[in-house]
Amino acid sequence: QQQVKQSPQSLIVQKGGISIINCAYENTAFDYFPWYQQFPGKGPALLIAIRPDVSEKKEGRFTISFNKSAKQFSLHIMDSQPGDSATYFCAASIAGTASKLTFGTGTRLQVTL
Amino acid sequence: GAVVSQHPSRVICKSGTSVKIECRSLDFQATTMFWYRQFPKQSLMLMATSNEGSKATYEQGVEKDKFLINHASLTLSTLTVTSAHPEDSSFYICSAPKTGGREKLFFGSGTQLSVL
């Protein structure tokens, strides 16, 4: 299976709060897991990515947690800001390349004041 | 950083006409580029893989004759929507991987196609 399941579909978080988005996959051949941020009318932009040899990766306010045994990974946005309001997509690819990605269904995040 | 340029950003055309969308890698060469389609509030669906110097590889269910792909050089891929119809209206996005170190995929800014 090539599916990547993402939840929630939408999320409202207050400014300063933590936004958490979850993804699950079936294909154990996936070995690259990026997260993309997309603003309306724009293409996705790479936010952060992880490979399964680590359980967590942090870049600034963004953290990926990876659970290989459960085949799940999540994005945590700390101290969420209104400028973080966007659609977030998890993705996965096979064979160690970022090229052919399978995307999750997306999460629309709204950070309120 | 790497940049992928996509043009035009928006196009409105009449039903039955053809529309060409360009995707360029600006500071790196890309032997492979990818074309995605995205409907409002939905995920990106891979349409095809564009290969420099050879035929494109289409995903299941994508009409090859409807969506013509040409990868004429190491920095340019084009998607032509032939005989466009209203159901072809969508957001089309290209992407290109930059190799060297950890490979990353960079996306264009997308093209909103509206077929009247």
mmCIF file of C-alpha atoms in Angstrom:
data_model
loop_
_atom_site.group_PDB
_atom_site.id
_atom_site.type_symbol
_atom_site.label_atom_id
_atom_site.label_comp_id
_atom_site.label_asym_id
_atom_site.label_seq_id
_atom_site.Cartn_x
_atom_site.Cartn_y
_atom_site.Cartn_z
ATOM 1 C CA GLN A 1 0.000 0.000 0.000
ATOM 2 C CA GLN A 2 1.172 3.465 -0.854
ATOM 3 C CA GLN A 3 -1.248 5.354 1.385
ATOM 4 C CA VAL A 4 -0.279 7.840 4.006
ATOM 5 C CA LYS A 5 -3.096 8.694 6.394
ATOM 6 C CA GLN A 6 -3.099 12.121 8.010
ATOM 7 C CA SER A 7 -5.117 13.592 10.852
ATOM 8 C CA PRO A 8 -6.747 15.821 11.828
ATOM 9 C CA GLN A 9 -8.224 17.301 8.687
ATOM 10 C CA SER A 10 -8.324 20.708 10.312
ATOM 11 C CA LEU A 11 -6.938 22.192 13.491
ATOM 12 C CA ILE A 12 -7.452 25.421 15.390
ATOM 13 C CA VAL A 13 -4.801 26.393 17.916
ATOM 14 C CA GLN A 14 -4.382 29.523 19.989
ATOM 15 C CA LYS A 15 -1.289 31.630 19.573
ATOM 16 C CA GLY A 16 1.495 30.218 21.694
ATOM 17 C CA GLY A 17 -0.021 26.751 21.794
ATOM 18 C CA ILE A 18 1.293 23.483 20.408
ATOM 19 C CA SER A 19 -0.017 22.199 17.073
ATOM 20 C CA ILE A 20 0.184 18.456 16.580
ATOM 21 C CA ILE A 21 -0.453 16.681 13.283
ATOM 22 C CA ASN A 22 -0.251 12.933 12.914
ATOM 23 C CA CYS A 23 0.470 10.601 10.031
ATOM 24 C CA ALA A 24 0.481 6.839 9.650
ATOM 25 C CA TYR A 25 1.731 4.632 6.864
ATOM 26 C CA GLU A 26 1.528 0.993 5.846
ATOM 27 C CA ASN A 27 4.425 0.473 3.488
ATOM 28 C CA THR A 28 7.516 -0.477 5.484
ATOM 29 C CA ALA A 29 9.658 0.328 2.457
ATOM 30 C CA PHE A 30 9.125 4.038 3.066
ATOM 31 C CA ASP A 31 12.313 5.504 4.415
ATOM 32 C CA TYR A 32 12.029 9.259 4.005
ATOM 33 C CA PHE A 33 9.331 11.310 5.703
ATOM 34 C CA PRO A 34 9.120 15.030 4.923
ATOM 35 C CA TRP A 35 6.577 17.592 6.018
ATOM 36 C CA TYR A 36 5.473 20.346 3.674
ATOM 37 C CA GLN A 37 3.794 23.675 4.369
ATOM 38 C CA GLN A 38 1.506 25.154 1.744
ATOM 39 C CA PHE A 39 -0.078 28.585 1.656
ATOM 40 C CA PRO A 40 -3.131 29.231 -0.557
ATOM 41 C CA GLY A 41 -2.246 29.512 -4.228
ATOM 42 C CA LYS A 42 1.348 28.470 -3.671
ATOM 43 C CA GLY A 43 3.327 25.309 -4.090
ATOM 44 C CA PRO A 44 4.356 23.272 -1.028
ATOM 45 C CA ALA A 45 7.582 24.173 0.730
ATOM 46 C CA LEU A 46 9.715 21.658 2.597
ATOM 47 C CA LEU A 47 9.514 22.267 6.324
ATOM 48 C CA ILE A 48 11.408 19.435 7.945
ATOM 49 C CA ALA A 49 12.165 15.790 7.142
ATOM 50 C CA ILE A 50 13.234 12.664 8.959
ATOM 51 C CA ARG A 51 14.606 9.248 8.132
ATOM 52 C CA PRO A 52 13.706 6.157 10.201
ATOM 53 C CA ASP A 53 17.096 5.804 11.833
ATOM 54 C CA VAL A 54 16.187 8.545 14.316
ATOM 55 C CA SER A 55 13.144 8.940 16.538
ATOM 56 C CA GLU A 56 13.041 12.710 16.671
ATOM 57 C CA LYS A 57 14.294 15.706 14.745
ATOM 58 C CA LYS A 58 13.964 19.303 15.799
ATOM 59 C CA GLU A 59 14.434 22.448 13.769
ATOM 60 C CA GLY A 60 13.501 25.627 15.560
ATOM 61 C CA ARG A 61 9.855 25.430 16.618
ATOM 62 C CA PHE A 62 9.202 22.365 14.448
ATOM 63 C CA THR A 63 9.759 18.814 15.659
ATOM 64 C CA ILE A 64 9.128 15.485 13.966
ATOM 65 C CA SER A 65 8.552 12.469 16.178
ATOM 66 C CA PHE A 66 8.921 9.105 14.493
ATOM 67 C CA ASN A 67 7.720 5.735 15.774
ATOM 68 C CA LYS A 68 8.997 3.037 13.444
ATOM 69 C CA SER A 69 7.290 0.117 15.163
ATOM 70 C CA ALA A 70 3.921 1.840 15.066
ATOM 71 C CA LYS A 71 4.550 3.197 11.552
ATOM 72 C CA GLN A 72 3.555 6.648 12.683
ATOM 73 C CA PHE A 73 5.124 10.069 12.628
ATOM 74 C CA SER A 74 3.964 13.444 13.789
ATOM 75 C CA LEU A 75 4.721 17.125 13.442
ATOM 76 C CA HIS A 76 4.764 19.336 16.505
ATOM 77 C CA ILE A 77 4.735 23.110 16.099
ATOM 78 C CA MET A 78 5.716 24.748 19.358
ATOM 79 C CA ASP A 79 4.676 28.300 20.244
ATOM 80 C CA SER A 80 2.323 28.375 17.251
ATOM 81 C CA GLN A 81 1.993 31.745 15.541
ATOM 82 C CA PRO A 82 -0.694 33.214 13.243
ATOM 83 C CA GLY A 83 1.880 33.088 10.439
ATOM 84 C CA ASP A 84 1.921 29.315 10.800
ATOM 85 C CA SER A 85 -1.661 29.200 9.534
ATOM 86 C CA ALA A 86 -1.409 27.074 6.413
ATOM 87 C CA THR A 87 -2.050 23.569 5.133
ATOM 88 C CA TYR A 88 0.458 20.961 6.202
ATOM 89 C CA PHE A 89 1.137 17.759 4.326
ATOM 90 C CA CYS A 90 3.078 14.778 5.509
ATOM 91 C CA ALA A 91 4.651 12.617 2.861
ATOM 92 C CA ALA A 92 6.717 9.502 2.409
ATOM 93 C CA SER A 93 8.971 8.025 -0.210
ATOM 94 C CA ILE A 94 10.807 4.813 -0.897
ATOM 95 C CA ALA A 95 14.393 3.884 -1.535
ATOM 96 C CA GLY A 96 16.054 6.794 0.178
ATOM 97 C CA THR A 97 15.115 9.430 -2.345
ATOM 98 C CA ALA A 98 12.883 12.435 -1.914
ATOM 99 C CA SER A 99 11.688 12.183 -5.444
ATOM 100 C CA LYS A 100 8.489 10.227 -5.748
ATOM 101 C CA LEU A 101 6.424 11.269 -2.783
ATOM 102 C CA THR A 102 3.152 9.913 -1.516
ATOM 103 C CA PHE A 103 1.307 12.718 0.237
ATOM 104 C CA GLY A 104 -1.054 12.633 3.156
ATOM 105 C CA THR A 105 -4.453 14.258 2.839
ATOM 106 C CA GLY A 106 -3.406 17.515 4.463
ATOM 107 C CA THR A 107 -4.240 19.415 7.650
ATOM 108 C CA ARG A 108 -5.513 22.966 7.571
ATOM 109 C CA LEU A 109 -4.060 24.745 10.577
ATOM 110 C CA GLN A 110 -5.474 27.991 11.863
ATOM 111 C CA VAL A 111 -3.665 29.780 14.648
ATOM 112 C CA THR A 112 -5.863 32.307 16.384
ATOM 113 C CA LEU A 113 -4.816 35.357 18.380
ATOM 114 C CA GLY B 1 18.773 27.718 -2.082
ATOM 115 C CA ALA B 2 17.341 25.776 -4.961
ATOM 116 C CA VAL B 3 14.455 27.327 -6.828
ATOM 117 C CA VAL B 4 11.942 25.823 -9.186
ATOM 118 C CA SER B 5 10.129 28.318 -11.362
ATOM 119 C CA GLN B 6 6.700 27.583 -12.802
ATOM 120 C CA HIS B 7 4.890 29.662 -15.405
ATOM 121 C CA PRO B 8 2.227 30.854 -15.803
ATOM 122 C CA SER B 9 0.835 31.181 -12.309
ATOM 123 C CA ARG B 10 -2.703 31.485 -13.571
ATOM 124 C CA VAL B 11 -4.359 30.803 -16.904
ATOM 125 C CA ILE B 12 -7.934 31.029 -18.097
ATOM 126 C CA CYS B 13 -8.791 29.399 -21.374
ATOM 127 C CA LYS B 14 -11.762 28.377 -23.457
ATOM 128 C CA SER B 15 -12.896 24.801 -23.643
ATOM 129 C CA GLY B 16 -11.157 22.938 -26.472
ATOM 130 C CA THR B 17 -7.938 24.917 -26.415
ATOM 131 C CA SER B 18 -4.525 23.688 -25.278
ATOM 132 C CA VAL B 19 -2.512 25.166 -22.467
ATOM 133 C CA LYS B 20 1.231 24.820 -21.872
ATOM 134 C CA ILE B 21 2.772 25.068 -18.410
ATOM 135 C CA GLU B 22 6.529 25.420 -17.956
ATOM 136 C CA CYS B 23 8.657 24.227 -15.074
ATOM 137 C CA ARG B 24 12.284 25.268 -14.761
ATOM 138 C CA SER B 25 14.976 24.411 -12.278
ATOM 139 C CA LEU B 26 16.875 27.680 -11.870
ATOM 140 C CA ASP B 27 20.148 26.763 -10.208
ATOM 141 C CA PHE B 28 20.465 23.040 -10.685
ATOM 142 C CA GLN B 29 19.960 20.411 -13.327
ATOM 143 C CA ALA B 30 17.075 17.998 -13.033
ATOM 144 C CA THR B 31 16.964 14.853 -15.131
ATOM 145 C CA THR B 32 13.633 14.094 -13.497
ATOM 146 C CA MET B 33 10.727 16.361 -12.699
ATOM 147 C CA PHE B 34 7.316 15.572 -11.326
ATOM 148 C CA TRP B 35 3.885 16.933 -12.161
ATOM 149 C CA TYR B 36 1.126 17.006 -9.563
ATOM 150 C CA ARG B 37 -2.496 17.989 -9.654
ATOM 151 C CA GLN B 38 -4.338 19.425 -6.690
ATOM 152 C CA PHE B 39 -8.051 20.056 -6.342
ATOM 153 C CA PRO B 40 -9.302 22.628 -3.806
ATOM 154 C CA LYS B 41 -8.708 21.568 -0.228
ATOM 155 C CA GLN B 42 -7.297 18.238 -1.347
ATOM 156 C CA SER B 43 -3.917 16.596 -1.420
ATOM 157 C CA LEU B 44 -1.393 16.539 -4.232
ATOM 158 C CA MET B 45 -1.821 13.696 -6.664
ATOM 159 C CA LEU B 46 1.156 12.668 -8.750
ATOM 160 C CA MET B 47 0.265 12.727 -12.424
ATOM 161 C CA ALA B 48 3.509 11.829 -14.118
ATOM 162 C CA THR B 49 7.267 11.696 -13.928
ATOM 163 C CA SER B 50 9.073 13.701 -16.565
ATOM 164 C CA ASN B 51 12.373 12.226 -17.730
ATOM 165 C CA GLU B 52 14.941 14.237 -19.646
ATOM 166 C CA GLY B 53 15.581 12.686 -23.035
ATOM 167 C CA SER B 54 12.962 9.981 -22.735
ATOM 168 C CA LYS B 55 9.253 9.445 -22.424
ATOM 169 C CA ALA B 56 7.365 10.497 -19.347
ATOM 170 C CA THR B 57 5.994 7.920 -16.966
ATOM 171 C CA TYR B 58 2.321 8.411 -16.205
ATOM 172 C CA GLU B 59 0.463 7.336 -13.088
ATOM 173 C CA GLN B 60 -2.471 5.005 -13.397
ATOM 174 C CA GLY B 61 -5.580 6.749 -14.650
ATOM 175 C CA VAL B 62 -3.784 9.745 -16.154
ATOM 176 C CA GLU B 63 -4.430 10.171 -19.871
ATOM 177 C CA LYS B 64 -1.162 10.409 -21.776
ATOM 178 C CA ASP B 65 -2.761 12.041 -24.776
ATOM 179 C CA LYS B 66 -4.530 14.610 -22.632
ATOM 180 C CA PHE B 67 -1.503 15.630 -20.594
ATOM 181 C CA LEU B 68 1.540 15.850 -22.823
ATOM 182 C CA ILE B 69 4.876 16.116 -21.074
ATOM 183 C CA ASN B 70 8.139 17.147 -22.666
ATOM 184 C CA HIS B 71 11.456 17.285 -20.845
ATOM 185 C CA ALA B 72 13.596 18.927 -23.495
ATOM 186 C CA SER B 73 16.546 19.941 -21.378
ATOM 187 C CA LEU B 74 18.048 19.375 -17.960
ATOM 188 C CA THR B 75 16.324 22.471 -16.615
ATOM 189 C CA LEU B 76 12.960 22.537 -18.374
ATOM 190 C CA SER B 77 9.876 20.361 -18.373
ATOM 191 C CA THR B 78 6.547 21.332 -19.925
ATOM 192 C CA LEU B 79 3.042 20.043 -19.342
ATOM 193 C CA THR B 80 0.506 20.655 -22.098
ATOM 194 C CA VAL B 81 -3.144 20.157 -21.313
ATOM 195 C CA THR B 82 -4.636 19.376 -24.700
ATOM 196 C CA SER B 83 -8.224 20.113 -25.680
ATOM 197 C CA ALA B 84 -8.920 21.382 -22.199
ATOM 198 C CA HIS B 85 -12.359 20.959 -20.658
ATOM 199 C CA PRO B 86 -13.867 22.432 -17.494
ATOM 200 C CA GLU B 87 -13.104 19.241 -15.559
ATOM 201 C CA ASP B 88 -9.407 19.858 -16.234
ATOM 202 C CA SER B 89 -9.609 23.010 -14.134
ATOM 203 C CA SER B 90 -7.235 22.490 -11.248
ATOM 204 C CA PHE B 91 -4.015 23.604 -9.593
ATOM 205 C CA TYR B 92 -1.021 22.043 -11.323
ATOM 206 C CA ILE B 93 2.318 21.913 -9.536
ATOM 207 C CA CYS B 94 5.712 20.756 -10.724
ATOM 208 C CA SER B 95 8.645 19.664 -8.644
ATOM 209 C CA ALA B 96 12.270 18.744 -9.141
ATOM 210 C CA PRO B 97 14.712 16.907 -6.894
ATOM 211 C CA LYS B 98 18.083 18.418 -6.197
ATOM 212 C CA THR B 99 20.649 15.740 -5.604
ATOM 213 C CA GLY B 100 23.928 16.063 -3.803
ATOM 214 C CA GLY B 101 23.972 15.289 -0.133
ATOM 215 C CA ARG B 102 20.456 14.685 1.147
ATOM 216 C CA GLU B 103 18.175 14.806 -1.817
ATOM 217 C CA LYS B 104 15.365 17.276 -1.519
ATOM 218 C CA LEU B 105 12.348 17.927 -3.603
ATOM 219 C CA PHE B 106 11.567 21.520 -4.513
ATOM 220 C CA PHE B 107 8.210 22.640 -5.792
ATOM 221 C CA GLY B 108 7.168 25.312 -8.212
ATOM 222 C CA SER B 109 4.614 27.905 -7.160
ATOM 223 C CA GLY B 110 1.849 26.184 -9.107
ATOM 224 C CA THR B 111 -0.449 27.062 -11.994
ATOM 225 C CA GLN B 112 -4.152 27.621 -11.504
ATOM 226 C CA LEU B 113 -5.923 26.497 -14.664
ATOM 227 C CA SER B 114 -9.498 27.566 -15.230
ATOM 228 C CA VAL B 115 -11.257 26.225 -18.309
ATOM 229 C CA LEU B 116 -14.431 28.040 -19.262
#
